Amino acid sequence: MVILQILFTTAFFVIVPCILGSFWTVRRPVTPHTVFVMLLSGLAAMLALFEVIVIPCVLLGVPYGIFCWGFTIFLLALSVFLLARNRKHFIESFGKLLRNLNGWGFAGIFVLILIGVQIFVPVWFRANTAWNPTAAVVQTSISTDTMLKFDAYTGQQLPGLQLSEVIFPLPLLYGIVSKITGISPALLLYTLMPAVWISFAYAAQLMIANVLLDGKQRQETVYMFFVCMLSMFGFYSNRSLFMKLLQESYTWESIVFCILIPSAAALVLTAVKKPRAAASGATAVKKKPSSAASGQTAARKRRGRRKNG
């Protein structure tokens, strides 16, 4: 049962976003980092679809069980369609990623170990926490089969909906996995989700390193090592970004500031860098004909001098 819960959580938060992201990457050249682009863009797409669907359902009072199964079936159908359509793109992308792993060396393995330690830290220190507001909202939604209608603190019915909870109903996303698999909300937030979100955060940092360092593996490894060091020793404040990632990786703040914003920055840098490279290539092409023409002119002058001589 535990294995099925882990597999469903992995499929829901990792495999499905990766498949959704192929909608954008299939039209671009395949690189060793294409899988990470698929993963991050697919995560943004899944969160956007969740927001578009869940907000009307909350306002209309749709039962939570119907929403959970409906949203899951919708994502499954969309993923199967994209997987069947872009299967060659997936094979090529993952093949390039696996071939690129050979160049990581000992330093890359050491960075992976550091990331694994950071995933283990919140699991070790927070797995025995008795109560959590997010887990309470998830449990309340599942037990009452409603969405944001009951107070998770007191269990009493709320007189109305709170705007902040309706706009960012992230606990309802976790509740889908908890309801379908039967895993405890606290166990889901403290064991499985840190592994997912911390991995996403470092995938976003790897994309930024790839853009800034032109795909040089050694420099990327050094960059990732320093990011790991900043994250592991950035506990100068409980409100720092690095502590948010390690202590509360399941919150909206951590996902937005540690994953979505770095991912958007990497995509913007890629979009800005490509036109510059194209422009420099066009300039080089233009210069070649001019040099050839100057060579022809010089040859004609030499011929004229010989004739005159």
PDB file of C-alpha atoms in Angstrom, residues 108-268:
ATOM      1  CA  GLY A 108      28.031  15.950  -9.638  1.00  0.00           C
ATOM      2  CA  ILE A 109      27.428  12.876  -7.477  1.00  0.00           C
ATOM      3  CA  PHE A 110      28.485  14.880  -4.412  1.00  0.00           C
ATOM      4  CA  VAL A 111      25.959  17.614  -5.286  1.00  0.00           C
ATOM      5  CA  LEU A 112      23.218  14.987  -5.633  1.00  0.00           C
ATOM      6  CA  ILE A 113      24.129  13.668  -2.184  1.00  0.00           C
ATOM      7  CA  LEU A 114      23.841  17.185  -0.731  1.00  0.00           C
ATOM      8  CA  ILE A 115      20.395  17.596  -2.291  1.00  0.00           C
ATOM      9  CA  GLY A 116      19.379  14.223  -0.870  1.00  0.00           C
ATOM     10  CA  VAL A 117      20.497  15.329   2.601  1.00  0.00           C
ATOM     11  CA  GLN A 118      18.341  18.452   2.317  1.00  0.00           C
ATOM     12  CA  ILE A 119      15.361  16.301   1.361  1.00  0.00           C
ATOM     13  CA  PHE A 120      15.977  14.084   4.378  1.00  0.00           C
ATOM     14  CA  VAL A 121      16.264  16.977   6.862  1.00  0.00           C
ATOM     15  CA  PRO A 122      12.581  18.102   6.851  1.00  0.00           C
ATOM     16  CA  VAL A 123      11.444  14.474   6.895  1.00  0.00           C
ATOM     17  CA  TRP A 124      13.564  13.710   9.960  1.00  0.00           C
ATOM     18  CA  PHE A 125      12.723  16.817  11.988  1.00  0.00           C
ATOM     19  CA  ARG A 126       9.076  17.366  11.033  1.00  0.00           C
ATOM     20  CA  ALA A 127       7.583  13.898  10.475  1.00  0.00           C
ATOM     21  CA  ASN A 128       6.405  13.636  14.103  1.00  0.00           C
ATOM     22  CA  THR A 129       4.721  17.050  14.199  1.00  0.00           C
ATOM     23  CA  ALA A 130       1.252  16.598  15.670  1.00  0.00           C
ATOM     24  CA  TRP A 131      -0.666  19.408  13.965  1.00  0.00           C
ATOM     25  CA  ASN A 132      -0.290  21.616  10.941  1.00  0.00           C
ATOM     26  CA  PRO A 133      -2.735  24.197   9.491  1.00  0.00           C
ATOM     27  CA  THR A 134      -2.379  22.927   5.917  1.00  0.00           C
ATOM     28  CA  ALA A 135      -2.871  19.314   6.973  1.00  0.00           C
ATOM     29  CA  ALA A 136      -5.884  20.367   9.050  1.00  0.00           C
ATOM     30  CA  VAL A 137      -7.517  22.041   6.030  1.00  0.00           C
ATOM     31  CA  VAL A 138      -6.890  18.912   3.945  1.00  0.00           C
ATOM     32  CA  GLN A 139      -8.361  16.624   6.600  1.00  0.00           C
ATOM     33  CA  THR A 140     -11.374  18.893   7.120  1.00  0.00           C
ATOM     34  CA  SER A 141     -12.115  19.015   3.379  1.00  0.00           C
ATOM     35  CA  ILE A 142     -11.921  15.227   3.077  1.00  0.00           C
ATOM     36  CA  SER A 143     -13.997  14.447   6.177  1.00  0.00           C
ATOM     37  CA  THR A 144     -16.763  16.983   5.371  1.00  0.00           C
ATOM     38  CA  ASP A 145     -16.635  16.503   1.560  1.00  0.00           C
ATOM     39  CA  THR A 146     -16.655  20.280   1.162  1.00  0.00           C
ATOM     40  CA  MET A 147     -14.167  22.901   0.060  1.00  0.00           C
ATOM     41  CA  LEU A 148     -13.246  25.689   2.504  1.00  0.00           C
ATOM     42  CA  LYS A 149     -16.652  25.746   4.203  1.00  0.00           C
ATOM     43  CA  PHE A 150     -15.561  24.625   7.664  1.00  0.00           C
ATOM     44  CA  ASP A 151     -12.993  26.102  10.013  1.00  0.00           C
ATOM     45  CA  ALA A 152     -10.032  23.742  10.365  1.00  0.00           C
ATOM     46  CA  TYR A 153      -9.336  25.056  13.900  1.00  0.00           C
ATOM     47  CA  THR A 154     -12.797  24.659  15.450  1.00  0.00           C
ATOM     48  CA  GLY A 155     -14.687  22.468  12.973  1.00  0.00           C
ATOM     49  CA  GLN A 156     -17.564  24.971  12.795  1.00  0.00           C
ATOM     50  CA  GLN A 157     -19.130  26.036   9.527  1.00  0.00           C
ATOM     51  CA  LEU A 158     -17.836  29.360   8.248  1.00  0.00           C
ATOM     52  CA  PRO A 159     -20.319  32.176   7.531  1.00  0.00           C
ATOM     53  CA  GLY A 160     -18.648  32.807   4.165  1.00  0.00           C
ATOM     54  CA  LEU A 161     -15.596  32.166   2.053  1.00  0.00           C
ATOM     55  CA  GLN A 162     -12.279  33.874   2.772  1.00  0.00           C
ATOM     56  CA  LEU A 163     -10.747  35.509  -0.303  1.00  0.00           C
ATOM     57  CA  SER A 164      -7.150  34.523   0.494  1.00  0.00           C
ATOM     58  CA  GLU A 165      -8.058  30.837   0.837  1.00  0.00           C
ATOM     59  CA  VAL A 166     -10.160  30.834  -2.334  1.00  0.00           C
ATOM     60  CA  ILE A 167      -7.440  32.411  -4.483  1.00  0.00           C
ATOM     61  CA  PHE A 168      -4.656  30.126  -3.205  1.00  0.00           C
ATOM     62  CA  PRO A 169      -6.348  26.818  -2.246  1.00  0.00           C
ATOM     63  CA  LEU A 170      -3.136  24.762  -2.310  1.00  0.00           C
ATOM     64  CA  PRO A 171      -4.333  22.384   0.473  1.00  0.00           C
ATOM     65  CA  LEU A 172      -7.086  21.237  -1.882  1.00  0.00           C
ATOM     66  CA  LEU A 173      -4.400  20.100  -4.339  1.00  0.00           C
ATOM     67  CA  TYR A 174      -2.702  18.011  -1.655  1.00  0.00           C
ATOM     68  CA  GLY A 175      -6.090  16.684  -0.632  1.00  0.00           C
ATOM     69  CA  ILE A 176      -6.538  15.045  -4.051  1.00  0.00           C
ATOM     70  CA  VAL A 177      -3.594  12.733  -3.394  1.00  0.00           C
ATOM     71  CA  SER A 178      -4.600  12.194   0.235  1.00  0.00           C
ATOM     72  CA  LYS A 179      -8.188  11.297  -0.637  1.00  0.00           C
ATOM     73  CA  ILE A 180      -7.397   8.957  -3.536  1.00  0.00           C
ATOM     74  CA  THR A 181      -4.481   7.117  -1.909  1.00  0.00           C
ATOM     75  CA  GLY A 182      -5.635   7.270   1.707  1.00  0.00           C
ATOM     76  CA  ILE A 183      -2.310   8.659   2.922  1.00  0.00           C
ATOM     77  CA  SER A 184      -2.422  10.881   5.989  1.00  0.00           C
ATOM     78  CA  PRO A 185      -2.252  14.619   5.133  1.00  0.00           C
ATOM     79  CA  ALA A 186       0.504  15.241   7.698  1.00  0.00           C
ATOM     80  CA  LEU A 187       2.514  12.283   6.399  1.00  0.00           C
ATOM     81  CA  LEU A 188       2.075  13.528   2.834  1.00  0.00           C
ATOM     82  CA  LEU A 189       3.259  17.048   3.678  1.00  0.00           C
ATOM     83  CA  TYR A 190       6.222  15.989   5.816  1.00  0.00           C
ATOM     84  CA  THR A 191       7.599  13.009   3.886  1.00  0.00           C
ATOM     85  CA  LEU A 192       6.683  13.026   0.202  1.00  0.00           C
ATOM     86  CA  MET A 193       6.143  16.675  -0.665  1.00  0.00           C
ATOM     87  CA  PRO A 194       9.557  17.918   0.577  1.00  0.00           C
ATOM     88  CA  ALA A 195      11.201  15.464  -1.806  1.00  0.00           C
ATOM     89  CA  VAL A 196       9.082  16.743  -4.701  1.00  0.00           C
ATOM     90  CA  TRP A 197       9.356  20.496  -4.108  1.00  0.00           C
ATOM     91  CA  ILE A 198      13.041  20.561  -3.132  1.00  0.00           C
ATOM     92  CA  SER A 199      13.867  18.576  -6.277  1.00  0.00           C
ATOM     93  CA  PHE A 200      11.834  21.054  -8.352  1.00  0.00           C
ATOM     94  CA  ALA A 201      13.670  23.978  -6.743  1.00  0.00           C
ATOM     95  CA  TYR A 202      17.074  22.571  -7.679  1.00  0.00           C
ATOM     96  CA  ALA A 203      15.863  21.746 -11.182  1.00  0.00           C
ATOM     97  CA  ALA A 204      15.011  25.437 -11.563  1.00  0.00           C
ATOM     98  CA  GLN A 205      18.481  26.418 -10.324  1.00  0.00           C
ATOM     99  CA  LEU A 206      20.058  23.990 -12.780  1.00  0.00           C
ATOM    100  CA  MET A 207      18.157  25.640 -15.624  1.00  0.00           C
ATOM    101  CA  ILE A 208      19.461  29.067 -14.560  1.00  0.00           C
ATOM    102  CA  ALA A 209      23.012  27.653 -14.427  1.00  0.00           C
ATOM    103  CA  ASN A 210      22.603  26.151 -17.894  1.00  0.00           C
ATOM    104  CA  VAL A 211      21.541  29.493 -19.363  1.00  0.00           C
ATOM    105  CA  LEU A 212      24.168  31.607 -17.597  1.00  0.00           C
ATOM    106  CA  LEU A 213      27.080  29.197 -18.131  1.00  0.00           C
ATOM    107  CA  ASP A 214      26.265  28.059 -21.705  1.00  0.00           C
ATOM    108  CA  GLY A 215      25.821  24.413 -20.744  1.00  0.00           C
ATOM    109  CA  LYS A 216      29.341  23.880 -19.328  1.00  0.00           C
ATOM    110  CA  GLN A 217      29.012  20.954 -16.950  1.00  0.00           C
ATOM    111  CA  ARG A 218      31.905  21.736 -14.619  1.00  0.00           C
ATOM    112  CA  GLN A 219      30.780  25.312 -14.081  1.00  0.00           C
ATOM    113  CA  GLU A 220      27.189  24.108 -13.580  1.00  0.00           C
ATOM    114  CA  THR A 221      28.368  21.682 -10.912  1.00  0.00           C
ATOM    115  CA  VAL A 222      30.220  24.457  -9.067  1.00  0.00           C
ATOM    116  CA  TYR A 223      27.145  26.691  -9.280  1.00  0.00           C
ATOM    117  CA  MET A 224      24.890  23.950  -7.876  1.00  0.00           C
ATOM    118  CA  PHE A 225      27.386  23.257  -5.080  1.00  0.00           C
ATOM    119  CA  PHE A 226      27.302  26.887  -3.939  1.00  0.00           C
ATOM    120  CA  VAL A 227      23.489  26.925  -4.108  1.00  0.00           C
ATOM    121  CA  CYS A 228      23.443  23.829  -1.890  1.00  0.00           C
ATOM    122  CA  MET A 229      25.777  25.499   0.579  1.00  0.00           C
ATOM    123  CA  LEU A 230      23.610  28.629   0.710  1.00  0.00           C
ATOM    124  CA  SER A 231      20.520  26.534   1.269  1.00  0.00           C
ATOM    125  CA  MET A 232      22.028  24.315   3.954  1.00  0.00           C
ATOM    126  CA  PHE A 233      23.629  27.173   5.911  1.00  0.00           C
ATOM    127  CA  GLY A 234      21.123  29.954   5.172  1.00  0.00           C
ATOM    128  CA  PHE A 235      19.392  29.706   8.550  1.00  0.00           C
ATOM    129  CA  TYR A 236      20.191  33.251   9.625  1.00  0.00           C
ATOM    130  CA  SER A 237      16.434  33.843   9.940  1.00  0.00           C
ATOM    131  CA  ASN A 238      13.286  31.730  10.075  1.00  0.00           C
ATOM    132  CA  ARG A 239      11.859  33.935   7.327  1.00  0.00           C
ATOM    133  CA  SER A 240      14.736  33.476   4.893  1.00  0.00           C
ATOM    134  CA  LEU A 241      14.024  31.884   1.532  1.00  0.00           C
ATOM    135  CA  PHE A 242      16.288  28.905   2.198  1.00  0.00           C
ATOM    136  CA  MET A 243      14.630  28.102   5.513  1.00  0.00           C
ATOM    137  CA  LYS A 244      11.226  28.337   3.841  1.00  0.00           C
ATOM    138  CA  LEU A 245      12.360  25.738   1.333  1.00  0.00           C
ATOM    139  CA  LEU A 246      13.601  23.326   4.005  1.00  0.00           C
ATOM    140  CA  GLN A 247      10.989  23.912   6.708  1.00  0.00           C
ATOM    141  CA  GLU A 248       7.824  24.711   4.729  1.00  0.00           C
ATOM    142  CA  SER A 249       8.410  23.511   1.188  1.00  0.00           C
ATOM    143  CA  TYR A 250       4.694  22.690   0.828  1.00  0.00           C
ATOM    144  CA  THR A 251       3.485  26.322   1.158  1.00  0.00           C
ATOM    145  CA  TRP A 252       2.589  28.720  -1.648  1.00  0.00           C
ATOM    146  CA  GLU A 253       5.460  31.046  -0.716  1.00  0.00           C
ATOM    147  CA  SER A 254       8.094  28.338  -1.172  1.00  0.00           C
ATOM    148  CA  ILE A 255       6.637  27.124  -4.457  1.00  0.00           C
ATOM    149  CA  VAL A 256       6.360  30.622  -5.942  1.00  0.00           C
ATOM    150  CA  PHE A 257       9.683  32.067  -4.792  1.00  0.00           C
ATOM    151  CA  CYS A 258      11.831  28.912  -4.952  1.00  0.00           C
ATOM    152  CA  ILE A 259      10.397  27.228  -8.054  1.00  0.00           C
ATOM    153  CA  LEU A 260       8.093  29.314 -10.235  1.00  0.00           C
ATOM    154  CA  ILE A 261      10.028  32.603 -10.220  1.00  0.00           C
ATOM    155  CA  PRO A 262      13.460  30.955 -10.889  1.00  0.00           C
ATOM    156  CA  SER A 263      11.860  28.856 -13.633  1.00  0.00           C
ATOM    157  CA  ALA A 264      10.355  31.947 -15.246  1.00  0.00           C
ATOM    158  CA  ALA A 265      13.726  33.716 -14.979  1.00  0.00           C
ATOM    159  CA  ALA A 266      15.464  30.808 -16.724  1.00  0.00           C
ATOM    160  CA  LEU A 267      12.905  30.808 -19.553  1.00  0.00           C
ATOM    161  CA  VAL A 268      13.189  34.597 -19.971  1.00  0.00           C
TER     162      VAL A 268
END
